[in-house]
Coordinates of C-alpha atoms and ligand atoms in Angstrom, one line a residue:
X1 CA -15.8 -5.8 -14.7
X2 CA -14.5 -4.6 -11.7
X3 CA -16.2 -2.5 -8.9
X4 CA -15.4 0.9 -7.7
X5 CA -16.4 1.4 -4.1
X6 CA -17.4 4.8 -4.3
X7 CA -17.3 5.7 -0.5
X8 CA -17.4 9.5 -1.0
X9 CA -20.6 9.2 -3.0
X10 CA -22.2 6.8 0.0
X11 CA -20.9 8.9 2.6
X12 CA -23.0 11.9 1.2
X13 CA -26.4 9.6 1.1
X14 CA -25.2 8.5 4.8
X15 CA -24.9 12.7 5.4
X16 CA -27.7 13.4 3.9
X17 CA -29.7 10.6 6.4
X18 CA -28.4 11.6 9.5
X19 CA -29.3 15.2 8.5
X20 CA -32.7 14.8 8.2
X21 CA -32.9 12.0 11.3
X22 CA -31.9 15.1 13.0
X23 CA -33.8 17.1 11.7
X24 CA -36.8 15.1 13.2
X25 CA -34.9 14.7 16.5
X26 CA -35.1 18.4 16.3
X27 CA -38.8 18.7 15.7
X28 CA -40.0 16.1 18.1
X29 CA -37.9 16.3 20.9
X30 CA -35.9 19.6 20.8
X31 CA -32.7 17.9 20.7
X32 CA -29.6 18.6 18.9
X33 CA -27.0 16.7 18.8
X34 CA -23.6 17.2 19.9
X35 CA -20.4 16.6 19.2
X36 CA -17.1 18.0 21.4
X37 CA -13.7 17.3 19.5
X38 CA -10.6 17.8 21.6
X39 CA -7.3 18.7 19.9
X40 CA -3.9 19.1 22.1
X41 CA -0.6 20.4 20.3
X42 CA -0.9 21.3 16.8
X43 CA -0.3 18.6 14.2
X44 CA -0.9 20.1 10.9
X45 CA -2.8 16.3 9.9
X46 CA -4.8 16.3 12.9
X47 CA -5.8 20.0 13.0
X48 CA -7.3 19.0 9.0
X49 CA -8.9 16.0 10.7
X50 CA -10.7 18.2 13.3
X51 CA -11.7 21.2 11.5
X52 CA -13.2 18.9 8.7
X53 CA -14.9 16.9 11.7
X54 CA -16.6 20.5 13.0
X55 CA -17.7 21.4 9.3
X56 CA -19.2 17.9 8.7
X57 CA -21.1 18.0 12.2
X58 CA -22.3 21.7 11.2
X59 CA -23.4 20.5 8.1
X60 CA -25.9 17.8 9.2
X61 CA -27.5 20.4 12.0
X62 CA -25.2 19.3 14.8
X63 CA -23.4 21.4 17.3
X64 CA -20.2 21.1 17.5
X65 CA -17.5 21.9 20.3
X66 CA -14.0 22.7 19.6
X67 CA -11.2 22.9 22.3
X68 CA -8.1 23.3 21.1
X69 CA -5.5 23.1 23.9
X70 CA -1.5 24.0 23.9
X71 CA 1.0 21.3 23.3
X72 CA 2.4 21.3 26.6
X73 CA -0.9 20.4 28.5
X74 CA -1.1 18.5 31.3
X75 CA -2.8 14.8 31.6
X76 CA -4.8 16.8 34.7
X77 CA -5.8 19.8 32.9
X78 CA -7.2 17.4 30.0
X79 CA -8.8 15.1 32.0
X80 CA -10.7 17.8 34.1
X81 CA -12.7 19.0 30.8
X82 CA -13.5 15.3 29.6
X83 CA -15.2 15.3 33.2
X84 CA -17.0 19.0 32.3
X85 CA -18.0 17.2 29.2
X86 CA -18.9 14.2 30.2
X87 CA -21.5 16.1 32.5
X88 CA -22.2 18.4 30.1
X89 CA -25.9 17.4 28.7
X90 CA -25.9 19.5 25.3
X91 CA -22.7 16.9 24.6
X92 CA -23.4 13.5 23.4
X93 CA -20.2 12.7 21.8
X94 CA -16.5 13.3 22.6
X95 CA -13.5 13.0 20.4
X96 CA -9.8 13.4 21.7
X97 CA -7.5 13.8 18.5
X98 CA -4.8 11.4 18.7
X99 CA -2.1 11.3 18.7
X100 CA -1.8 13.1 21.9
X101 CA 2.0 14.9 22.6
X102 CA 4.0 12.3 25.3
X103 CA 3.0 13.5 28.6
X104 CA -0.3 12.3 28.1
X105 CA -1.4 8.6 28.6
X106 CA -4.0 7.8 26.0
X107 CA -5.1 4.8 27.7
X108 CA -5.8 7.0 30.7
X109 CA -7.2 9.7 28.6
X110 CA -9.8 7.1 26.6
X111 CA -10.8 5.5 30.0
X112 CA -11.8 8.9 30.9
X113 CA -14.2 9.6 28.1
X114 CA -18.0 8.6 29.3
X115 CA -19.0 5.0 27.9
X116 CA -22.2 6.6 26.5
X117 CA -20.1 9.7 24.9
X118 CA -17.3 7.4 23.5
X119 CA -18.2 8.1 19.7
X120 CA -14.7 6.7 18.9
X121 CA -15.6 3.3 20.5
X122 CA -12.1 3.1 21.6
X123 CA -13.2 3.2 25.7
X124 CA -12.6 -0.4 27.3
X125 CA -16.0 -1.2 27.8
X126 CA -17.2 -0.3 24.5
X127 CA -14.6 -2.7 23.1
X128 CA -15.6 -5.4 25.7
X129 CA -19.8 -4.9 24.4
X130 CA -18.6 -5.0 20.9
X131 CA -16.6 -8.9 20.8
X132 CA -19.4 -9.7 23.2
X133 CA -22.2 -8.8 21.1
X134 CA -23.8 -6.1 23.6
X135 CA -24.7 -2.7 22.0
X136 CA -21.8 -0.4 22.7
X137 CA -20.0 1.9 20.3
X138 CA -18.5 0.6 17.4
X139 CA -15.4 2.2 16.1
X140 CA -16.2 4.9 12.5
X141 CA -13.3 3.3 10.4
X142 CA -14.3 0.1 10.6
X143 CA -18.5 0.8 10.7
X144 CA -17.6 2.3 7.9
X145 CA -15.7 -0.1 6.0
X146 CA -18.5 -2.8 7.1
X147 CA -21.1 -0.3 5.4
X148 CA -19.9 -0.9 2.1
X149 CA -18.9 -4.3 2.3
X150 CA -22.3 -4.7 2.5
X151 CA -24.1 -2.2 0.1
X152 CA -21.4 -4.3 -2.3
X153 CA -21.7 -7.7 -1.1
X154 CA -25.2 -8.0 0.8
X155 CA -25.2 -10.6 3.4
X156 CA -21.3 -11.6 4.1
X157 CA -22.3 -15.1 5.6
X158 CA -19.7 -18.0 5.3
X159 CA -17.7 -15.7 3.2
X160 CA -13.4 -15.8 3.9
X161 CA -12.3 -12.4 5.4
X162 CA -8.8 -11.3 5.7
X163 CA -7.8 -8.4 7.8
X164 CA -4.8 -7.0 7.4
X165 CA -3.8 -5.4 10.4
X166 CA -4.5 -6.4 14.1
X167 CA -4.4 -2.3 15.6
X168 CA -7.1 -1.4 18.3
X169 CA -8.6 1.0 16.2
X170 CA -8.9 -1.1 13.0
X171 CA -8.0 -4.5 12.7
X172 CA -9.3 -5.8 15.5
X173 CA -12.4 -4.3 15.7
X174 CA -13.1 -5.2 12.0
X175 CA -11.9 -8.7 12.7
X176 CA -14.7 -8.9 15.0
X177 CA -17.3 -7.0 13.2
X178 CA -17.0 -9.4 10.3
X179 CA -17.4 -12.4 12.7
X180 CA -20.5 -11.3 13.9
X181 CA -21.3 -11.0 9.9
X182 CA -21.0 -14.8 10.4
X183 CA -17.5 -14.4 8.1
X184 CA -15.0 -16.9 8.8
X185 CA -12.0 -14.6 9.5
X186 CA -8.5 -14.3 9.7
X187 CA -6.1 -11.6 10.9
X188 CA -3.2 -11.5 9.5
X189 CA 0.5 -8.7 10.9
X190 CA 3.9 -8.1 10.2
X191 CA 4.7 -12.1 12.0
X192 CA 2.4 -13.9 10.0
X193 CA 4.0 -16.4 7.6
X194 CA 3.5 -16.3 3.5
X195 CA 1.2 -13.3 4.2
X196 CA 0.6 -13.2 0.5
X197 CA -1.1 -17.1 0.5
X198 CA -2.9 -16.3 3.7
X199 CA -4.8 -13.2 1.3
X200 CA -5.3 -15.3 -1.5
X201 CA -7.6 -17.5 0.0
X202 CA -9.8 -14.4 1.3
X203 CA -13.3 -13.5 -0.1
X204 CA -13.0 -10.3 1.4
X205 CA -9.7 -8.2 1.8
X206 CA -9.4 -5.4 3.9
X207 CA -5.8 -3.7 4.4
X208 CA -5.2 -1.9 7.4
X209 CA -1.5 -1.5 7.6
X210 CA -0.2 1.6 6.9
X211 CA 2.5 0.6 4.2
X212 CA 1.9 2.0 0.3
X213 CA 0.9 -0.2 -2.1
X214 CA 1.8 -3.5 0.2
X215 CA -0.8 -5.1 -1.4
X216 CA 0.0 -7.0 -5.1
X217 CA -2.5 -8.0 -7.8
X218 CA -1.3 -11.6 -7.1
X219 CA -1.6 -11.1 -3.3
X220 CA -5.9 -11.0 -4.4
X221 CA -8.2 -13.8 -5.2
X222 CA -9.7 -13.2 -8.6
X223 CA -13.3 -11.4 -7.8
X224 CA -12.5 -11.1 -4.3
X225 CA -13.7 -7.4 -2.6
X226 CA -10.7 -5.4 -1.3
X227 CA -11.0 -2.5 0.9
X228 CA -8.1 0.0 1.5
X229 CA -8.0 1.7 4.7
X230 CA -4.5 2.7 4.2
X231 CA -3.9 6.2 3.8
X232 CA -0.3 6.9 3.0
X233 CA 1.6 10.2 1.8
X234 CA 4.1 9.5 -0.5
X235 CA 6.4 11.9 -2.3
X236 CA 5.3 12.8 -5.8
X237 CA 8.9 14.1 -6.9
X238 CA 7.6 17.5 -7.8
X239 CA 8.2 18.6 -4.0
X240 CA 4.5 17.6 -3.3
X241 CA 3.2 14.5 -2.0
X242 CA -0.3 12.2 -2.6
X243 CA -2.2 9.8 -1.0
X244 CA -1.8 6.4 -1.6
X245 CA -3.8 3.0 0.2
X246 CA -1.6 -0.2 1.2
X247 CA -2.8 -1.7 -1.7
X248 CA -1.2 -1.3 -5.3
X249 CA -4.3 0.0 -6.7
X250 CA -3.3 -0.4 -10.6
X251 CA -2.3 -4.2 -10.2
X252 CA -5.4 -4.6 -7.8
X253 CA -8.3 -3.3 -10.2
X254 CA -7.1 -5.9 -13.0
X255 CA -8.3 -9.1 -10.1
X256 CA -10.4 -7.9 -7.9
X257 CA -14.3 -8.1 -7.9
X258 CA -15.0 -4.6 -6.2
X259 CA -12.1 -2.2 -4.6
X260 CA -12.3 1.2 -3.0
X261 CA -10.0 4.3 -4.2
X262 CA -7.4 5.9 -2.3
X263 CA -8.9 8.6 -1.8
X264 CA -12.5 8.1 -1.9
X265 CA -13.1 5.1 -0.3
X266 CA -12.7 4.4 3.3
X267 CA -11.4 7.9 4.4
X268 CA -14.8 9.7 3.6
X269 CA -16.9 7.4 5.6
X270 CA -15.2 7.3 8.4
X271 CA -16.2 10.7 9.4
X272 CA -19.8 10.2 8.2
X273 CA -20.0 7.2 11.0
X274 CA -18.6 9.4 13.4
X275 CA -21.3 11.8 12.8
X276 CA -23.6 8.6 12.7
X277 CA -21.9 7.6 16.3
X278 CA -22.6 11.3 18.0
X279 CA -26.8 10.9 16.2
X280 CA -26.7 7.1 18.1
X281 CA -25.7 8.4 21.3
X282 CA -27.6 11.5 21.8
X283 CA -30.8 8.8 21.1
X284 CA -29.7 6.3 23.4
X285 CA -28.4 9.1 25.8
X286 CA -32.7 10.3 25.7
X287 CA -33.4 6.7 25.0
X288 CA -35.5 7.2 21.9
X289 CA -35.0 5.3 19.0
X290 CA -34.3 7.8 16.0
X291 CA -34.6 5.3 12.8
Ligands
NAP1 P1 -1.1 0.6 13.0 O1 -1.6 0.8 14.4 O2 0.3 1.1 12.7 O3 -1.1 -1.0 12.7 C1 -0.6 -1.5 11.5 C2 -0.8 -3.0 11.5 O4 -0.2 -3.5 10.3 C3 -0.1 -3.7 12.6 O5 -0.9 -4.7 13.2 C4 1.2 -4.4 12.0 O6 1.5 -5.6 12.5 C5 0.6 -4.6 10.6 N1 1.7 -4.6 9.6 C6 2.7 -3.8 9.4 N2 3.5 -4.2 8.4 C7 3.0 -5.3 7.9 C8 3.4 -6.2 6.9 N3 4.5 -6.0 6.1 N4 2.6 -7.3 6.7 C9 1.5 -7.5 7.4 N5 1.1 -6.7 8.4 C10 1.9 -5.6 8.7 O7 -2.0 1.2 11.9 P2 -3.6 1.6 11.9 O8 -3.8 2.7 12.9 O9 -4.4 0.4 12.0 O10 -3.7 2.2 10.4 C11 -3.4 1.5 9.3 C12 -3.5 2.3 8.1 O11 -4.9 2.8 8.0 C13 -2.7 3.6 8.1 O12 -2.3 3.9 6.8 C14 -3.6 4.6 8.6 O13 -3.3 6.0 8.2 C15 -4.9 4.2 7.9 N6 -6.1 4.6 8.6 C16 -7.1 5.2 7.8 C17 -8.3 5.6 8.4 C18 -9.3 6.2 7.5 O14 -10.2 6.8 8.0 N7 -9.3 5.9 6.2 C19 -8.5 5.5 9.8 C20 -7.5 4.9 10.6 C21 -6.3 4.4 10.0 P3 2.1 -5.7 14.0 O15 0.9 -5.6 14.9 O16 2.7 -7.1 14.0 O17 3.1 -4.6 14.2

């Protein structure tokens, strides 16, 4: 029978750890941790993102920062209070929403953040300690998705992974997450030949593509373990819409070994290994090791 990767019900154990590793922090070392989250211009998906990022961070004990700056900002203005953050010590993690309105260069804006405060592990360096095996910041979607691969699958050696998708803050990071699983892995985008054979073959399938219900039953090796990171909204026909993954869920469950929900799957853990990212760096920031 097949698997359902219940993410939301792992993300609230993973809450519930990092709460009361906190907790201790708290007690031993008078240390809360902190977490700022920038938001410029006001998309209605990333102003959900960011107010459910402060809740989260409350919940656990953390503090939490909120700046929420005008649309028209300046790529000055914004990079002058990543500084004030950066040297601010009751901060140990910034966040900059993206996607950021077109004046401002994200690359420039990322390369800003400190490497020690990157929580998003998108900064250069953290991306160069990560494919080299050094102990940097690993991106929260993937961390995530690597979490319950292996609560489901235990150790991932030799097994065949298939990523779907080869974005900075996905694909490729996963890719090399899951080589350093000792997977033997394969990233697969929208030039790859007889995509469909190519996921087939795959132990482990992870979809990050951003296209609903991409993914076929017959795209799946029986048993293999598919994870959805795809979160697409589609129109219902009533006027409203839903979320749906980029892989056909109904045909999916009938072949697969283990799958995760859209929603519940990937999306809930993503914020719990952010909140894991900010408990990480406020250790390492004191360097005390917070197990
Ligand atoms: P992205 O930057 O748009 O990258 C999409 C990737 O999919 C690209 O590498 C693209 O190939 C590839 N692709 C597009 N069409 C394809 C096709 N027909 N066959 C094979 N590959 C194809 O997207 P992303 O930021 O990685 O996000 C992917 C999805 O994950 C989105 O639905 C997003 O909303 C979701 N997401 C969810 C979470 C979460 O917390 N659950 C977090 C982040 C993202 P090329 O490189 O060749 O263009």
């Amino acid at each position: 029978m097949t698997t359902i990767i219940d993410g939301k019900r792992f993300a609230i154990k993973l809450r519930a750890d990092i709460a009361r590793r906190i907790n201790e922090l708290g007690e031993a070392h008078g240390i809360t941790p902190g977490l700022a989250v920038i938001l410029v211009g006001e998309d209605p998906a990333s102003q959900i993102y960011v107010r459910n990022k402060a809740r989260q961070a409350h919940e656990v004990g953390m503090a939490s920062f909120e700046h929420r700056l005008p649309a028209d900002t300046s790529q000055p203005i914004l990079l002058a209070l990543i500084e004030r953050l950066n040297r601010d010590p009751a901060v140990h993690g910034i966040l900059v929403q993206l996607p950021l309105p077109p004046q401002i260069d994200p690359a420039a804006v990322i390369g800003a953040i400190a490497i020690a405060k990157d929580v998003d592990g998108f900064h250069p360096m953290n991306v160069g300690l990560l494919s080299s095996g050094g102990e940097g910041m690993v991106p929260c979607t993937p961390l995530g998705c690597l979490m319950l691969l292996k609560q489901q699958l235990g150790d991932l050696t030799g097994l065949k992974a298939l990523i779907l998708g080869r974005s900075n803050i996905v694909g490729k990071p996963m890719a090399t997450l899951l080589l350093r699983e000792n997977c033997t892995v394969t990233i697969a985008h929208s030039q790859t030949r007889q995509v469909a054979d190519e996921c087939r073959r795959a132990d482990i399938l992870v979809a990050a593509v951003g296209r609903p219900h991409l993914v076929k039953g017959d795209w799946i090796k029986p048993g293999a373990t598919v994870i959805d990171v795809g979160m697409n909204r589609t129109a219902k026909g009533d006027g409203k819409t839903r979320l749906v993954g980029d892989v056909d869920f109904a045909e999916a469950v009938a072949v697969a070994g283990a799958i995760t929900p859209v929603p519940g799957g990937v999306g809930p853990m993503t914020i719990a290994c952010l909140l894991l990212n900010t408990l990480t760096a406020a250790c390492r920031q004191r360097e005390l090791v917070c197990n």
